Amino acid sequence: MLNEGDVPPSTKDSAFEQIVGALDYPMFVVTTRAGEWRAGCLVGFASQISIVPARFLVGLSNKNYTYRLAAVAEHVAVHLVSRRHGELATLFGEWSGDDIDKFERCDWRDGPFGLPILEDAAAWFAGRILEKVDMGDHVAFLLEPETGHAPEELGGIITFADVRELEPGHDA
């Protein structure tokens, strides 16, 4: 018997999935480097979580190549991608670094801390990894932003609605 105010678990899960599925989060491409190896992936679980000190949280699937490199890296770069460069979202969202070198298929340069910086990104920042926390099928990387580039106006950036139909390179 349910107590007053209790909601059956299936209803809770359904409501949660419906709510988060309706949100239109910004999407990011996260890149990193460990030694000579580079990696990057499309990320939807990311947010600023503190103003002072500045902190940003990125969730990486524990099944993907980018996670494995970030787990041993000191820094990552977080890129915003404009809608006019949607091919970057497709490249970094649908393909796995286990199968291809994504950086052979886009323009990039070595940036701060040796990180690969996407030339067609609308904006980016590089952050030092302060902490990693297992969150289930994703690991949360707590970042301290250290440097980056942002224009006066970002324009239209890639959001979840733009990539909803992509087939991920890995399961969550």
PDB file of C-alpha atoms in Angstrom:
ATOM      1  CA  MET A   1       0.000   0.000   0.000  1.00  0.00           C
ATOM      2  CA  LEU A   2       1.289   3.456  -0.896  1.00  0.00           C
ATOM      3  CA  ASN A   3       1.430   6.169   1.717  1.00  0.00           C
ATOM      4  CA  GLU A   4      -0.019   9.571   0.944  1.00  0.00           C
ATOM      5  CA  GLY A   5       2.423  11.446  -1.298  1.00  0.00           C
ATOM      6  CA  ASP A   6       4.216   8.292  -2.454  1.00  0.00           C
ATOM      7  CA  VAL A   7       4.531   7.823  -6.169  1.00  0.00           C
ATOM      8  CA  PRO A   8       5.075   4.356  -7.687  1.00  0.00           C
ATOM      9  CA  PRO A   9       8.668   4.026  -9.030  1.00  0.00           C
ATOM     10  CA  SER A  10       7.533   3.520 -12.639  1.00  0.00           C
ATOM     11  CA  THR A  11       5.661   6.833 -12.502  1.00  0.00           C
ATOM     12  CA  LYS A  12       8.699   8.607 -11.015  1.00  0.00           C
ATOM     13  CA  ASP A  13      10.992   7.243 -13.737  1.00  0.00           C
ATOM     14  CA  SER A  14       8.529   8.122 -16.470  1.00  0.00           C
ATOM     15  CA  ALA A  15       8.065  11.679 -15.228  1.00  0.00           C
ATOM     16  CA  PHE A  16      11.817  12.210 -14.880  1.00  0.00           C
ATOM     17  CA  GLU A  17      12.518  10.880 -18.367  1.00  0.00           C
ATOM     18  CA  GLN A  18       9.724  13.017 -19.796  1.00  0.00           C
ATOM     19  CA  ILE A  19      11.033  16.166 -18.086  1.00  0.00           C
ATOM     20  CA  VAL A  20      14.704  15.776 -19.034  1.00  0.00           C
ATOM     21  CA  GLY A  21      13.762  14.624 -22.529  1.00  0.00           C
ATOM     22  CA  ALA A  22      11.875  17.875 -23.044  1.00  0.00           C
ATOM     23  CA  LEU A  23      14.812  20.093 -22.029  1.00  0.00           C
ATOM     24  CA  ASP A  24      17.030  21.591 -24.706  1.00  0.00           C
ATOM     25  CA  TYR A  25      20.483  21.564 -23.117  1.00  0.00           C
ATOM     26  CA  PRO A  26      23.504  23.054 -24.863  1.00  0.00           C
ATOM     27  CA  MET A  27      25.798  20.375 -26.262  1.00  0.00           C
ATOM     28  CA  PHE A  28      29.567  20.516 -25.965  1.00  0.00           C
ATOM     29  CA  VAL A  29      32.496  18.775 -27.606  1.00  0.00           C
ATOM     30  CA  VAL A  30      35.049  17.814 -24.971  1.00  0.00           C
ATOM     31  CA  THR A  31      38.593  17.077 -26.110  1.00  0.00           C
ATOM     32  CA  THR A  32      41.628  15.869 -24.225  1.00  0.00           C
ATOM     33  CA  ARG A  33      45.109  14.495 -24.655  1.00  0.00           C
ATOM     34  CA  ALA A  34      47.115  11.896 -22.774  1.00  0.00           C
ATOM     35  CA  GLY A  35      50.655  11.625 -24.092  1.00  0.00           C
ATOM     36  CA  GLU A  36      50.435  11.333 -27.872  1.00  0.00           C
ATOM     37  CA  TRP A  37      46.810  10.160 -27.795  1.00  0.00           C
ATOM     38  CA  ARG A  38      43.924  12.557 -28.532  1.00  0.00           C
ATOM     39  CA  ALA A  39      40.231  12.071 -27.907  1.00  0.00           C
ATOM     40  CA  GLY A  40      36.978  13.976 -28.082  1.00  0.00           C
ATOM     41  CA  CYS A  41      33.258  13.367 -27.774  1.00  0.00           C
ATOM     42  CA  LEU A  42      29.907  15.132 -27.840  1.00  0.00           C
ATOM     43  CA  VAL A  43      28.635  15.791 -24.311  1.00  0.00           C
ATOM     44  CA  GLY A  44      25.209  16.787 -23.063  1.00  0.00           C
ATOM     45  CA  PHE A  45      25.827  16.383 -19.331  1.00  0.00           C
ATOM     46  CA  ALA A  46      27.722  19.577 -18.520  1.00  0.00           C
ATOM     47  CA  SER A  47      27.130  22.741 -16.527  1.00  0.00           C
ATOM     48  CA  GLN A  48      28.722  25.588 -14.630  1.00  0.00           C
ATOM     49  CA  ILE A  49      28.326  24.722 -10.959  1.00  0.00           C
ATOM     50  CA  SER A  50      30.098  27.586  -9.167  1.00  0.00           C
ATOM     51  CA  ILE A  51      30.814  31.253  -9.825  1.00  0.00           C
ATOM     52  CA  VAL A  52      33.517  31.840  -7.190  1.00  0.00           C
ATOM     53  CA  PRO A  53      35.611  29.887  -7.592  1.00  0.00           C
ATOM     54  CA  ALA A  54      34.731  29.189 -11.229  1.00  0.00           C
ATOM     55  CA  ARG A  55      33.860  25.511 -11.635  1.00  0.00           C
ATOM     56  CA  PHE A  56      32.360  23.457 -14.465  1.00  0.00           C
ATOM     57  CA  LEU A  57      31.177  19.855 -14.368  1.00  0.00           C
ATOM     58  CA  VAL A  58      31.377  17.499 -17.357  1.00  0.00           C
ATOM     59  CA  GLY A  59      29.893  13.987 -17.384  1.00  0.00           C
ATOM     60  CA  LEU A  60      31.679  11.466 -19.607  1.00  0.00           C
ATOM     61  CA  SER A  61      30.305   7.999 -20.327  1.00  0.00           C
ATOM     62  CA  ASN A  62      32.537   5.423 -18.670  1.00  0.00           C
ATOM     63  CA  LYS A  63      32.337   3.327 -21.837  1.00  0.00           C
ATOM     64  CA  ASN A  64      33.930   5.733 -24.280  1.00  0.00           C
ATOM     65  CA  TYR A  65      37.438   6.406 -25.482  1.00  0.00           C
ATOM     66  CA  THR A  66      37.411  10.048 -24.395  1.00  0.00           C
ATOM     67  CA  TYR A  67      36.640   8.992 -20.824  1.00  0.00           C
ATOM     68  CA  ARG A  68      39.585   6.572 -20.801  1.00  0.00           C
ATOM     69  CA  LEU A  69      41.992   9.312 -21.890  1.00  0.00           C
ATOM     70  CA  ALA A  70      40.462  11.981 -19.638  1.00  0.00           C
ATOM     71  CA  ALA A  71      40.793   9.588 -16.686  1.00  0.00           C
ATOM     72  CA  VAL A  72      44.591   9.902 -16.953  1.00  0.00           C
ATOM     73  CA  ALA A  73      44.778  13.477 -18.295  1.00  0.00           C
ATOM     74  CA  GLU A  74      45.267  16.692 -16.319  1.00  0.00           C
ATOM     75  CA  HIS A  75      43.133  18.968 -18.535  1.00  0.00           C
ATOM     76  CA  VAL A  76      40.224  18.905 -20.958  1.00  0.00           C
ATOM     77  CA  ALA A  77      38.920  21.478 -23.420  1.00  0.00           C
ATOM     78  CA  VAL A  78      35.203  22.219 -23.585  1.00  0.00           C
ATOM     79  CA  HIS A  79      33.941  23.557 -26.941  1.00  0.00           C
ATOM     80  CA  LEU A  80      30.652  25.153 -27.953  1.00  0.00           C
ATOM     81  CA  VAL A  81      29.786  24.441 -31.581  1.00  0.00           C
ATOM     82  CA  SER A  82      27.631  26.665 -33.776  1.00  0.00           C
ATOM     83  CA  ARG A  83      24.769  25.208 -35.782  1.00  0.00           C
ATOM     84  CA  ARG A  84      26.585  26.068 -39.005  1.00  0.00           C
ATOM     85  CA  HIS A  85      29.265  23.552 -37.982  1.00  0.00           C
ATOM     86  CA  GLY A  86      26.847  20.771 -37.104  1.00  0.00           C
ATOM     87  CA  GLU A  87      29.122  18.265 -38.824  1.00  0.00           C
ATOM     88  CA  LEU A  88      31.375  18.506 -35.740  1.00  0.00           C
ATOM     89  CA  ALA A  89      28.499  17.372 -33.526  1.00  0.00           C
ATOM     90  CA  THR A  90      27.902  14.444 -35.868  1.00  0.00           C
ATOM     91  CA  LEU A  91      31.609  13.530 -36.015  1.00  0.00           C
ATOM     92  CA  PHE A  92      32.142  13.707 -32.248  1.00  0.00           C
ATOM     93  CA  GLY A  93      28.724  12.272 -31.382  1.00  0.00           C
ATOM     94  CA  GLU A  94      28.275   9.365 -33.780  1.00  0.00           C
ATOM     95  CA  TRP A  95      31.816   8.059 -34.068  1.00  0.00           C
ATOM     96  CA  SER A  96      33.991   6.415 -31.454  1.00  0.00           C
ATOM     97  CA  GLY A  97      37.678   7.116 -30.992  1.00  0.00           C
ATOM     98  CA  ASP A  98      37.970   3.331 -30.644  1.00  0.00           C
ATOM     99  CA  ASP A  99      37.177   3.118 -34.386  1.00  0.00           C
ATOM    100  CA  ILE A 100      38.535   6.287 -36.037  1.00  0.00           C
ATOM    101  CA  ASP A 101      40.814   9.261 -35.443  1.00  0.00           C
ATOM    102  CA  LYS A 102      38.219  12.037 -35.391  1.00  0.00           C
ATOM    103  CA  PHE A 103      40.942  14.668 -35.622  1.00  0.00           C
ATOM    104  CA  GLU A 104      41.904  13.472 -39.101  1.00  0.00           C
ATOM    105  CA  ARG A 105      38.399  14.537 -40.181  1.00  0.00           C
ATOM    106  CA  CYS A 106      38.276  18.104 -38.823  1.00  0.00           C
ATOM    107  CA  ASP A 107      40.418  21.214 -38.447  1.00  0.00           C
ATOM    108  CA  TRP A 108      42.119  21.546 -35.101  1.00  0.00           C
ATOM    109  CA  ARG A 109      45.308  22.853 -33.525  1.00  0.00           C
ATOM    110  CA  ASP A 110      47.402  22.215 -30.461  1.00  0.00           C
ATOM    111  CA  GLY A 111      46.160  24.530 -27.748  1.00  0.00           C
ATOM    112  CA  PRO A 112      46.958  25.163 -24.110  1.00  0.00           C
ATOM    113  CA  PHE A 113      48.309  22.167 -22.225  1.00  0.00           C
ATOM    114  CA  GLY A 114      48.676  20.353 -25.587  1.00  0.00           C
ATOM    115  CA  LEU A 115      44.887  19.996 -25.845  1.00  0.00           C
ATOM    116  CA  PRO A 116      43.324  19.636 -29.284  1.00  0.00           C
ATOM    117  CA  ILE A 117      41.291  22.792 -29.962  1.00  0.00           C
ATOM    118  CA  LEU A 118      38.666  22.632 -32.710  1.00  0.00           C
ATOM    119  CA  GLU A 119      39.194  25.455 -35.223  1.00  0.00           C
ATOM    120  CA  ASP A 120      35.468  25.674 -36.033  1.00  0.00           C
ATOM    121  CA  ALA A 121      34.321  25.893 -32.404  1.00  0.00           C
ATOM    122  CA  ALA A 122      32.247  28.980 -31.599  1.00  0.00           C
ATOM    123  CA  ALA A 123      33.994  29.234 -28.210  1.00  0.00           C
ATOM    124  CA  TRP A 124      36.075  27.048 -25.919  1.00  0.00           C
ATOM    125  CA  PHE A 125      37.832  26.878 -22.581  1.00  0.00           C
ATOM    126  CA  ALA A 126      40.482  24.603 -21.141  1.00  0.00           C
ATOM    127  CA  GLY A 127      40.069  23.392 -17.594  1.00  0.00           C
ATOM    128  CA  ARG A 128      42.234  21.567 -15.109  1.00  0.00           C
ATOM    129  CA  ILE A 129      40.630  18.382 -13.799  1.00  0.00           C
ATOM    130  CA  LEU A 130      40.245  18.793 -10.045  1.00  0.00           C
ATOM    131  CA  GLU A 131      38.210  15.725  -9.222  1.00  0.00           C
ATOM    132  CA  LYS A 132      36.491  12.701 -10.781  1.00  0.00           C
ATOM    133  CA  VAL A 133      33.344  11.194  -9.267  1.00  0.00           C
ATOM    134  CA  ASP A 134      31.648   7.979 -10.394  1.00  0.00           C
ATOM    135  CA  MET A 135      28.007   8.825 -11.064  1.00  0.00           C
ATOM    136  CA  GLY A 136      26.751   5.509 -12.502  1.00  0.00           C
ATOM    137  CA  ASP A 137      27.188   5.125 -16.262  1.00  0.00           C
ATOM    138  CA  HIS A 138      29.008   8.494 -16.380  1.00  0.00           C
ATOM    139  CA  VAL A 139      31.926   9.954 -14.459  1.00  0.00           C
ATOM    140  CA  ALA A 140      31.693  13.600 -13.401  1.00  0.00           C
ATOM    141  CA  PHE A 141      34.843  15.623 -14.062  1.00  0.00           C
ATOM    142  CA  LEU A 142      35.087  18.761 -11.933  1.00  0.00           C
ATOM    143  CA  LEU A 143      36.994  21.409 -13.892  1.00  0.00           C
ATOM    144  CA  GLU A 144      38.723  24.632 -12.969  1.00  0.00           C
ATOM    145  CA  PRO A 145      38.584  26.786 -16.134  1.00  0.00           C
ATOM    146  CA  GLU A 146      42.044  28.216 -16.837  1.00  0.00           C
ATOM    147  CA  THR A 147      42.011  29.763 -20.315  1.00  0.00           C
ATOM    148  CA  GLY A 148      39.869  29.945 -23.426  1.00  0.00           C
ATOM    149  CA  HIS A 149      38.345  31.991 -26.196  1.00  0.00           C
ATOM    150  CA  ALA A 150      34.856  33.459 -26.579  1.00  0.00           C
ATOM    151  CA  PRO A 151      33.620  35.986 -29.148  1.00  0.00           C
ATOM    152  CA  GLU A 152      31.363  38.913 -28.207  1.00  0.00           C
ATOM    153  CA  GLU A 153      28.319  36.936 -29.428  1.00  0.00           C
ATOM    154  CA  LEU A 154      28.013  33.188 -29.764  1.00  0.00           C
ATOM    155  CA  GLY A 155      25.075  33.014 -32.161  1.00  0.00           C
ATOM    156  CA  GLY A 156      23.128  29.784 -32.518  1.00  0.00           C
ATOM    157  CA  ILE A 157      24.903  26.913 -30.786  1.00  0.00           C
ATOM    158  CA  ILE A 158      24.230  23.184 -31.022  1.00  0.00           C
ATOM    159  CA  THR A 159      21.653  22.007 -28.483  1.00  0.00           C
ATOM    160  CA  PHE A 160      20.095  18.660 -27.663  1.00  0.00           C
ATOM    161  CA  ALA A 161      17.241  19.300 -30.116  1.00  0.00           C
ATOM    162  CA  ASP A 162      19.840  19.519 -32.918  1.00  0.00           C
ATOM    163  CA  VAL A 163      21.425  16.137 -32.127  1.00  0.00           C
ATOM    164  CA  ARG A 164      18.492  14.156 -30.755  1.00  0.00           C
ATOM    165  CA  GLU A 165      18.521  11.813 -33.784  1.00  0.00           C
ATOM    166  CA  LEU A 166      22.266  11.016 -33.759  1.00  0.00           C
ATOM    167  CA  GLU A 167      23.272   7.415 -33.140  1.00  0.00           C
ATOM    168  CA  PRO A 168      25.898   7.486 -30.364  1.00  0.00           C
ATOM    169  CA  GLY A 169      29.305   5.929 -30.967  1.00  0.00           C
ATOM    170  CA  HIS A 170      28.886   4.067 -27.652  1.00  0.00           C
ATOM    171  CA  ASP A 171      25.944   3.146 -25.443  1.00  0.00           C
ATOM    172  CA  ALA A 172      25.602   5.256 -22.288  1.00  0.00           C
TER     173      ALA A 172
END
